[in-house]
Amino acid sequence: MKIYKLTNQQLQTYDGFQWELGVAAPELPAGGELCSANYYHAYTSPLLAVFLNPIHANIAEPRLFEAEGFGELADDHGLKVGYKSMVLVKELELPAVTLTNYIAFGILCSLEVYKEPAFVTWAENWLNGTDRSEAAARAAWAAAAAWAAAAAWAASWAVWAAAAARAARAARAATRAATAAARAAESAASSEKFNLIELAEKAMKIK
């Protein structure tokens, strides 16, 4: 399986770890949690790497690499993967993702797990360009402000933040929506799980 890794402009990641193209990172000890220094982190698609960067490493000007992982594999609900060793194979062009794409990704993910009719109507109207107003986003956010609707809440808040010209906050909120949706689906019946990569590709078509 191909995986994809983000670094900063100096090929560094968490805590200043220095990568070298074609050189495998030292193998880490067995066990431990994925979201820790016990694993080298990566993604299963270039788009997921970019879409989820705001709430993971949050690298300001990332570089993208195709990579290969070795050893024990850990998976976070399809959001990211971890290996005990990893090597950067080649550098790739970073996908050009707009704020609209970020928000669309969050909304599409939230629709997979939150079916409240008023929210679905708002989400579909936003996605097809009928109504992207701040007022509509505020109403959707208020209606979905409950734990069971965490994905919907974050998706609608992303639009609200974007309307208020808070791009960084909007991107983080949109990716939180995707994260909440993926984890909600993972805890539900397997038939309710969805493909994050397909939704990321769909989000790229929203203008």
PDB file of C-alpha atoms in Angstrom:
ATOM      1  CA  MET A   1       0.000   0.000   0.000  1.00  0.00           C
ATOM      2  CA  LYS A   2       1.343   3.411  -0.957  1.00  0.00           C
ATOM      3  CA  ILE A   3       1.348   5.952   1.851  1.00  0.00           C
ATOM      4  CA  TYR A   4       1.971   9.677   1.881  1.00  0.00           C
ATOM      5  CA  LYS A   5       3.962  11.796   4.294  1.00  0.00           C
ATOM      6  CA  LEU A   6       4.054  15.538   4.930  1.00  0.00           C
ATOM      7  CA  THR A   7       7.177  17.354   6.117  1.00  0.00           C
ATOM      8  CA  ASN A   8       8.092  21.008   6.458  1.00  0.00           C
ATOM      9  CA  GLN A   9      10.346  22.726   3.930  1.00  0.00           C
ATOM     10  CA  GLN A  10      13.453  21.374   5.699  1.00  0.00           C
ATOM     11  CA  LEU A  11      12.176  17.749   5.570  1.00  0.00           C
ATOM     12  CA  GLN A  12      11.446  17.819   9.286  1.00  0.00           C
ATOM     13  CA  THR A  13       8.433  16.591  11.233  1.00  0.00           C
ATOM     14  CA  TYR A  14       7.416  16.391  14.912  1.00  0.00           C
ATOM     15  CA  ASP A  15      10.016  17.612  17.408  1.00  0.00           C
ATOM     16  CA  GLY A  16      12.454  18.447  14.597  1.00  0.00           C
ATOM     17  CA  PHE A  17      12.883  14.870  13.347  1.00  0.00           C
ATOM     18  CA  GLN A  18      15.046  15.029  10.216  1.00  0.00           C
ATOM     19  CA  TRP A  19      14.117  12.923   7.196  1.00  0.00           C
ATOM     20  CA  GLU A  20      16.334  12.065   4.238  1.00  0.00           C
ATOM     21  CA  LEU A  21      14.976  10.952   0.894  1.00  0.00           C
ATOM     22  CA  GLY A  22      15.573   7.229   0.423  1.00  0.00           C
ATOM     23  CA  VAL A  23      16.857   6.670   3.975  1.00  0.00           C
ATOM     24  CA  ALA A  24      14.674   4.600   6.318  1.00  0.00           C
ATOM     25  CA  ALA A  25      13.865   6.154   9.669  1.00  0.00           C
ATOM     26  CA  PRO A  26      15.120   4.226  12.738  1.00  0.00           C
ATOM     27  CA  GLU A  27      12.722   1.485  13.819  1.00  0.00           C
ATOM     28  CA  LEU A  28      10.618   2.374  16.834  1.00  0.00           C
ATOM     29  CA  PRO A  29       9.838  -0.038  19.714  1.00  0.00           C
ATOM     30  CA  ALA A  30       6.810  -2.330  19.463  1.00  0.00           C
ATOM     31  CA  GLY A  31       3.455  -1.285  20.913  1.00  0.00           C
ATOM     32  CA  GLY A  32       2.219   2.091  22.032  1.00  0.00           C
ATOM     33  CA  GLU A  33      -0.481   4.449  20.799  1.00  0.00           C
ATOM     34  CA  LEU A  34      -0.735   5.678  17.217  1.00  0.00           C
ATOM     35  CA  CYS A  35      -1.107   9.344  18.166  1.00  0.00           C
ATOM     36  CA  SER A  36       2.250   9.477  19.923  1.00  0.00           C
ATOM     37  CA  ALA A  37       5.981   9.264  19.261  1.00  0.00           C
ATOM     38  CA  ASN A  38       5.613   5.459  19.041  1.00  0.00           C
ATOM     39  CA  TYR A  39       4.783   5.604  15.331  1.00  0.00           C
ATOM     40  CA  TYR A  40       5.769   7.474  12.197  1.00  0.00           C
ATOM     41  CA  HIS A  41       2.552   8.931  10.792  1.00  0.00           C
ATOM     42  CA  ALA A  42       1.332   9.044   7.206  1.00  0.00           C
ATOM     43  CA  TYR A  43      -1.831   9.018   5.094  1.00  0.00           C
ATOM     44  CA  THR A  44      -3.381   6.706   2.529  1.00  0.00           C
ATOM     45  CA  SER A  45      -3.859   9.426  -0.096  1.00  0.00           C
ATOM     46  CA  PRO A  46      -2.275  12.782  -0.951  1.00  0.00           C
ATOM     47  CA  LEU A  47      -5.652  14.504  -0.557  1.00  0.00           C
ATOM     48  CA  LEU A  48      -6.197  13.140   2.948  1.00  0.00           C
ATOM     49  CA  ALA A  49      -2.717  14.345   3.876  1.00  0.00           C
ATOM     50  CA  VAL A  50      -3.634  17.900   2.894  1.00  0.00           C
ATOM     51  CA  PHE A  51      -7.221  17.869   4.169  1.00  0.00           C
ATOM     52  CA  LEU A  52      -6.258  16.574   7.619  1.00  0.00           C
ATOM     53  CA  ASN A  53      -3.039  18.549   8.070  1.00  0.00           C
ATOM     54  CA  PRO A  54      -4.786  21.472   9.884  1.00  0.00           C
ATOM     55  CA  ILE A  55      -5.724  19.272  12.868  1.00  0.00           C
ATOM     56  CA  HIS A  56      -2.749  16.917  12.817  1.00  0.00           C
ATOM     57  CA  ALA A  57       0.768  18.274  12.290  1.00  0.00           C
ATOM     58  CA  ASN A  58      -0.551  21.639  11.034  1.00  0.00           C
ATOM     59  CA  ILE A  59       2.547  22.229   8.902  1.00  0.00           C
ATOM     60  CA  ALA A  60       2.379  25.748   7.508  1.00  0.00           C
ATOM     61  CA  GLU A  61       4.113  25.098   4.163  1.00  0.00           C
ATOM     62  CA  PRO A  62       4.211  21.318   3.771  1.00  0.00           C
ATOM     63  CA  ARG A  63       6.053  19.175   1.281  1.00  0.00           C
ATOM     64  CA  LEU A  64       4.455  15.890   0.191  1.00  0.00           C
ATOM     65  CA  PHE A  65       6.227  12.574  -0.284  1.00  0.00           C
ATOM     66  CA  GLU A  66       5.250   9.117  -1.397  1.00  0.00           C
ATOM     67  CA  ALA A  67       6.528   6.796   1.308  1.00  0.00           C
ATOM     68  CA  GLU A  68       6.800   3.152   2.301  1.00  0.00           C
ATOM     69  CA  GLY A  69       6.081   1.857   5.794  1.00  0.00           C
ATOM     70  CA  PHE A  70       7.592  -1.117   7.586  1.00  0.00           C
ATOM     71  CA  GLY A  71       6.707  -3.169  10.616  1.00  0.00           C
ATOM     72  CA  GLU A  72       3.638  -2.931  12.824  1.00  0.00           C
ATOM     73  CA  LEU A  73       0.737  -1.002  11.294  1.00  0.00           C
ATOM     74  CA  ALA A  74      -1.743   1.143  13.238  1.00  0.00           C
ATOM     75  CA  ASP A  75      -4.814   2.846  11.780  1.00  0.00           C
ATOM     76  CA  ASP A  76      -6.918   5.741  13.109  1.00  0.00           C
ATOM     77  CA  HIS A  77     -10.366   5.074  11.571  1.00  0.00           C
ATOM     78  CA  GLY A  78      -8.919   5.652   8.095  1.00  0.00           C
ATOM     79  CA  LEU A  79      -7.784   9.160   9.028  1.00  0.00           C
ATOM     80  CA  LYS A  80      -4.082   8.328   9.222  1.00  0.00           C
ATOM     81  CA  VAL A  81      -1.782   5.326   9.561  1.00  0.00           C
ATOM     82  CA  GLY A  82       1.395   4.649  11.486  1.00  0.00           C
ATOM     83  CA  TYR A  83       4.394   2.377  10.997  1.00  0.00           C
ATOM     84  CA  LYS A  84       7.417   1.524  13.122  1.00  0.00           C
ATOM     85  CA  SER A  85       9.750   2.557  10.308  1.00  0.00           C
ATOM     86  CA  MET A  86       9.264   4.542   7.145  1.00  0.00           C
ATOM     87  CA  VAL A  87      11.207   5.742   4.128  1.00  0.00           C
ATOM     88  CA  LEU A  88      10.466   8.698   1.845  1.00  0.00           C
ATOM     89  CA  VAL A  89      10.481   7.373  -1.725  1.00  0.00           C
ATOM     90  CA  LYS A  90       9.906  10.469  -3.859  1.00  0.00           C
ATOM     91  CA  GLU A  91       8.532  13.985  -3.610  1.00  0.00           C
ATOM     92  CA  LEU A  92       5.124  14.727  -5.127  1.00  0.00           C
ATOM     93  CA  GLU A  93       3.293  17.879  -6.093  1.00  0.00           C
ATOM     94  CA  LEU A  94       1.092  19.081  -3.264  1.00  0.00           C
ATOM     95  CA  PRO A  95      -2.634  19.086  -4.207  1.00  0.00           C
ATOM     96  CA  ALA A  96      -4.048  22.610  -4.481  1.00  0.00           C
ATOM     97  CA  VAL A  97      -6.894  22.546  -1.956  1.00  0.00           C
ATOM     98  CA  THR A  98      -9.057  25.646  -1.489  1.00  0.00           C
ATOM     99  CA  LEU A  99     -11.018  26.671   1.591  1.00  0.00           C
ATOM    100  CA  THR A 100     -14.184  25.721  -0.303  1.00  0.00           C
ATOM    101  CA  ASN A 101     -12.762  22.230  -0.787  1.00  0.00           C
ATOM    102  CA  TYR A 102     -11.944  21.952   2.926  1.00  0.00           C
ATOM    103  CA  ILE A 103     -15.476  22.910   3.886  1.00  0.00           C
ATOM    104  CA  ALA A 104     -17.024  20.611   1.278  1.00  0.00           C
ATOM    105  CA  PHE A 105     -14.976  17.717   2.650  1.00  0.00           C
ATOM    106  CA  GLY A 106     -16.220  18.368   6.171  1.00  0.00           C
ATOM    107  CA  ILE A 107     -19.820  18.656   5.032  1.00  0.00           C
ATOM    108  CA  LEU A 108     -19.664  15.516   2.881  1.00  0.00           C
ATOM    109  CA  CYS A 109     -18.229  13.515   5.765  1.00  0.00           C
ATOM    110  CA  SER A 110     -20.811  14.822   8.218  1.00  0.00           C
ATOM    111  CA  LEU A 111     -23.628  13.857   5.837  1.00  0.00           C
ATOM    112  CA  GLU A 112     -22.490  10.260   6.067  1.00  0.00           C
ATOM    113  CA  VAL A 113     -23.368  10.058   9.757  1.00  0.00           C
ATOM    114  CA  TYR A 114     -25.863  12.861  10.491  1.00  0.00           C
ATOM    115  CA  LYS A 115     -29.219  12.679   8.743  1.00  0.00           C
ATOM    116  CA  GLU A 116     -31.316  15.317  10.520  1.00  0.00           C
ATOM    117  CA  PRO A 117     -33.524  16.711   7.686  1.00  0.00           C
ATOM    118  CA  ALA A 118     -32.878  20.421   8.274  1.00  0.00           C
ATOM    119  CA  PHE A 119     -29.131  19.870   8.377  1.00  0.00           C
ATOM    120  CA  VAL A 120     -29.209  17.709   5.235  1.00  0.00           C
ATOM    121  CA  THR A 121     -31.129  20.439   3.390  1.00  0.00           C
ATOM    122  CA  TRP A 122     -28.650  23.111   4.491  1.00  0.00           C
ATOM    123  CA  ALA A 123     -25.666  20.911   3.576  1.00  0.00           C
ATOM    124  CA  GLU A 124     -27.019  20.099   0.121  1.00  0.00           C
ATOM    125  CA  ASN A 125     -27.801  23.769  -0.512  1.00  0.00           C
ATOM    126  CA  TRP A 126     -24.251  24.710   0.462  1.00  0.00           C
ATOM    127  CA  LEU A 127     -22.695  22.005  -1.699  1.00  0.00           C
ATOM    128  CA  ASN A 128     -24.688  22.922  -4.805  1.00  0.00           C
ATOM    129  CA  GLY A 129     -24.136  26.656  -4.259  1.00  0.00           C
ATOM    130  CA  THR A 130     -27.771  27.557  -3.575  1.00  0.00           C
ATOM    131  CA  ASP A 131     -27.109  29.076  -0.142  1.00  0.00           C
ATOM    132  CA  ARG A 132     -23.671  29.586   1.361  1.00  0.00           C
ATOM    133  CA  SER A 133     -24.689  32.450   3.609  1.00  0.00           C
ATOM    134  CA  GLU A 134     -23.386  32.976   7.120  1.00  0.00           C
ATOM    135  CA  ALA A 135     -26.973  33.142   8.422  1.00  0.00           C
ATOM    136  CA  ALA A 136     -27.807  29.678   7.095  1.00  0.00           C
ATOM    137  CA  ALA A 137     -24.565  28.294   8.512  1.00  0.00           C
ATOM    138  CA  ARG A 138     -25.313  29.794  11.927  1.00  0.00           C
ATOM    139  CA  ALA A 139     -28.750  28.151  11.924  1.00  0.00           C
ATOM    140  CA  ALA A 140     -27.294  24.762  10.972  1.00  0.00           C
ATOM    141  CA  TRP A 141     -24.593  25.110  13.618  1.00  0.00           C
ATOM    142  CA  ALA A 142     -27.144  25.914  16.331  1.00  0.00           C
ATOM    143  CA  ALA A 143     -29.395  23.009  15.352  1.00  0.00           C
ATOM    144  CA  ALA A 144     -26.514  20.539  15.399  1.00  0.00           C
ATOM    145  CA  ALA A 145     -24.883  21.699  18.635  1.00  0.00           C
ATOM    146  CA  ALA A 146     -25.059  18.346  20.407  1.00  0.00           C
ATOM    147  CA  TRP A 147     -22.503  15.589  20.970  1.00  0.00           C
ATOM    148  CA  ALA A 148     -24.325  13.138  18.722  1.00  0.00           C
ATOM    149  CA  ALA A 149     -24.074  15.687  15.924  1.00  0.00           C
ATOM    150  CA  ALA A 150     -20.415  16.623  16.423  1.00  0.00           C
ATOM    151  CA  ALA A 151     -19.558  16.175  12.748  1.00  0.00           C
ATOM    152  CA  ALA A 152     -22.460  18.315  11.576  1.00  0.00           C
ATOM    153  CA  TRP A 153     -21.703  20.964  14.177  1.00  0.00           C
ATOM    154  CA  ALA A 154     -18.088  21.254  13.040  1.00  0.00           C
ATOM    155  CA  ALA A 155     -18.995  21.309   9.354  1.00  0.00           C
ATOM    156  CA  SER A 156     -21.492  24.125   9.746  1.00  0.00           C
ATOM    157  CA  TRP A 157     -19.146  26.045  12.054  1.00  0.00           C
ATOM    158  CA  ALA A 158     -16.524  25.848   9.300  1.00  0.00           C
ATOM    159  CA  VAL A 159     -18.826  27.743   6.949  1.00  0.00           C
ATOM    160  CA  TRP A 160     -19.585  30.290   9.632  1.00  0.00           C
ATOM    161  CA  ALA A 161     -15.859  30.841  10.235  1.00  0.00           C
ATOM    162  CA  ALA A 162     -15.205  31.146   6.511  1.00  0.00           C
ATOM    163  CA  ALA A 163     -17.931  33.753   6.162  1.00  0.00           C
ATOM    164  CA  ALA A 164     -16.256  35.701   8.955  1.00  0.00           C
ATOM    165  CA  ALA A 165     -12.948  35.575   7.023  1.00  0.00           C
ATOM    166  CA  ARG A 166     -11.315  33.229   9.522  1.00  0.00           C
ATOM    167  CA  ALA A 167      -9.815  30.846   6.986  1.00  0.00           C
ATOM    168  CA  ALA A 168      -7.491  28.936   9.323  1.00  0.00           C
ATOM    169  CA  ARG A 169     -10.277  28.318  11.828  1.00  0.00           C
ATOM    170  CA  ALA A 170     -12.622  27.270   9.040  1.00  0.00           C
ATOM    171  CA  ALA A 171     -10.140  24.717   7.690  1.00  0.00           C
ATOM    172  CA  ARG A 172      -9.591  23.259  11.167  1.00  0.00           C
ATOM    173  CA  ALA A 173     -13.331  23.060  11.801  1.00  0.00           C
ATOM    174  CA  ALA A 174     -13.919  21.329   8.478  1.00  0.00           C
ATOM    175  CA  THR A 175     -11.277  18.711   9.190  1.00  0.00           C
ATOM    176  CA  ARG A 176     -12.670  18.212  12.687  1.00  0.00           C
ATOM    177  CA  ALA A 177     -15.994  17.439  10.991  1.00  0.00           C
ATOM    178  CA  ALA A 178     -14.326  14.741   8.907  1.00  0.00           C
ATOM    179  CA  THR A 179     -12.605  13.315  11.975  1.00  0.00           C
ATOM    180  CA  ALA A 180     -15.791  13.224  14.037  1.00  0.00           C
ATOM    181  CA  ALA A 181     -17.686  11.609  11.176  1.00  0.00           C
ATOM    182  CA  ALA A 182     -15.055   8.926  10.603  1.00  0.00           C
ATOM    183  CA  ARG A 183     -14.951   8.016  14.274  1.00  0.00           C
ATOM    184  CA  ALA A 184     -18.739   7.995  14.529  1.00  0.00           C
ATOM    185  CA  ALA A 185     -18.969   5.654  11.555  1.00  0.00           C
ATOM    186  CA  GLU A 186     -16.265   3.394  12.965  1.00  0.00           C
ATOM    187  CA  SER A 187     -18.234   2.951  16.187  1.00  0.00           C
ATOM    188  CA  ALA A 188     -21.464   2.206  14.294  1.00  0.00           C
ATOM    189  CA  ALA A 189     -22.387  -0.810  12.215  1.00  0.00           C
ATOM    190  CA  SER A 190     -19.878  -1.667   9.509  1.00  0.00           C
ATOM    191  CA  SER A 191     -22.481  -0.883   6.844  1.00  0.00           C
ATOM    192  CA  GLU A 192     -22.337   2.757   7.916  1.00  0.00           C
ATOM    193  CA  LYS A 193     -18.605   3.170   7.360  1.00  0.00           C
ATOM    194  CA  PHE A 194     -17.558   5.283   4.407  1.00  0.00           C
ATOM    195  CA  ASN A 195     -14.597   5.923   2.150  1.00  0.00           C
ATOM    196  CA  LEU A 196     -12.718   9.074   3.156  1.00  0.00           C
ATOM    197  CA  ILE A 197     -10.632   9.081  -0.008  1.00  0.00           C
ATOM    198  CA  GLU A 198     -13.717   9.025  -2.243  1.00  0.00           C
ATOM    199  CA  LEU A 199     -15.238  11.907  -0.282  1.00  0.00           C
ATOM    200  CA  ALA A 200     -11.984  13.863  -0.524  1.00  0.00           C
ATOM    201  CA  GLU A 201     -11.997  13.408  -4.290  1.00  0.00           C
ATOM    202  CA  LYS A 202     -15.644  14.496  -4.438  1.00  0.00           C
ATOM    203  CA  ALA A 203     -14.863  17.582  -2.338  1.00  0.00           C
ATOM    204  CA  MET A 204     -12.231  18.658  -4.864  1.00  0.00           C
ATOM    205  CA  LYS A 205     -14.982  19.010  -7.485  1.00  0.00           C
ATOM    206  CA  ILE A 206     -16.941  21.530  -5.410  1.00  0.00           C
ATOM    207  CA  LYS A 207     -16.317  25.113  -6.528  1.00  0.00           C
TER     208      LYS A 207
END
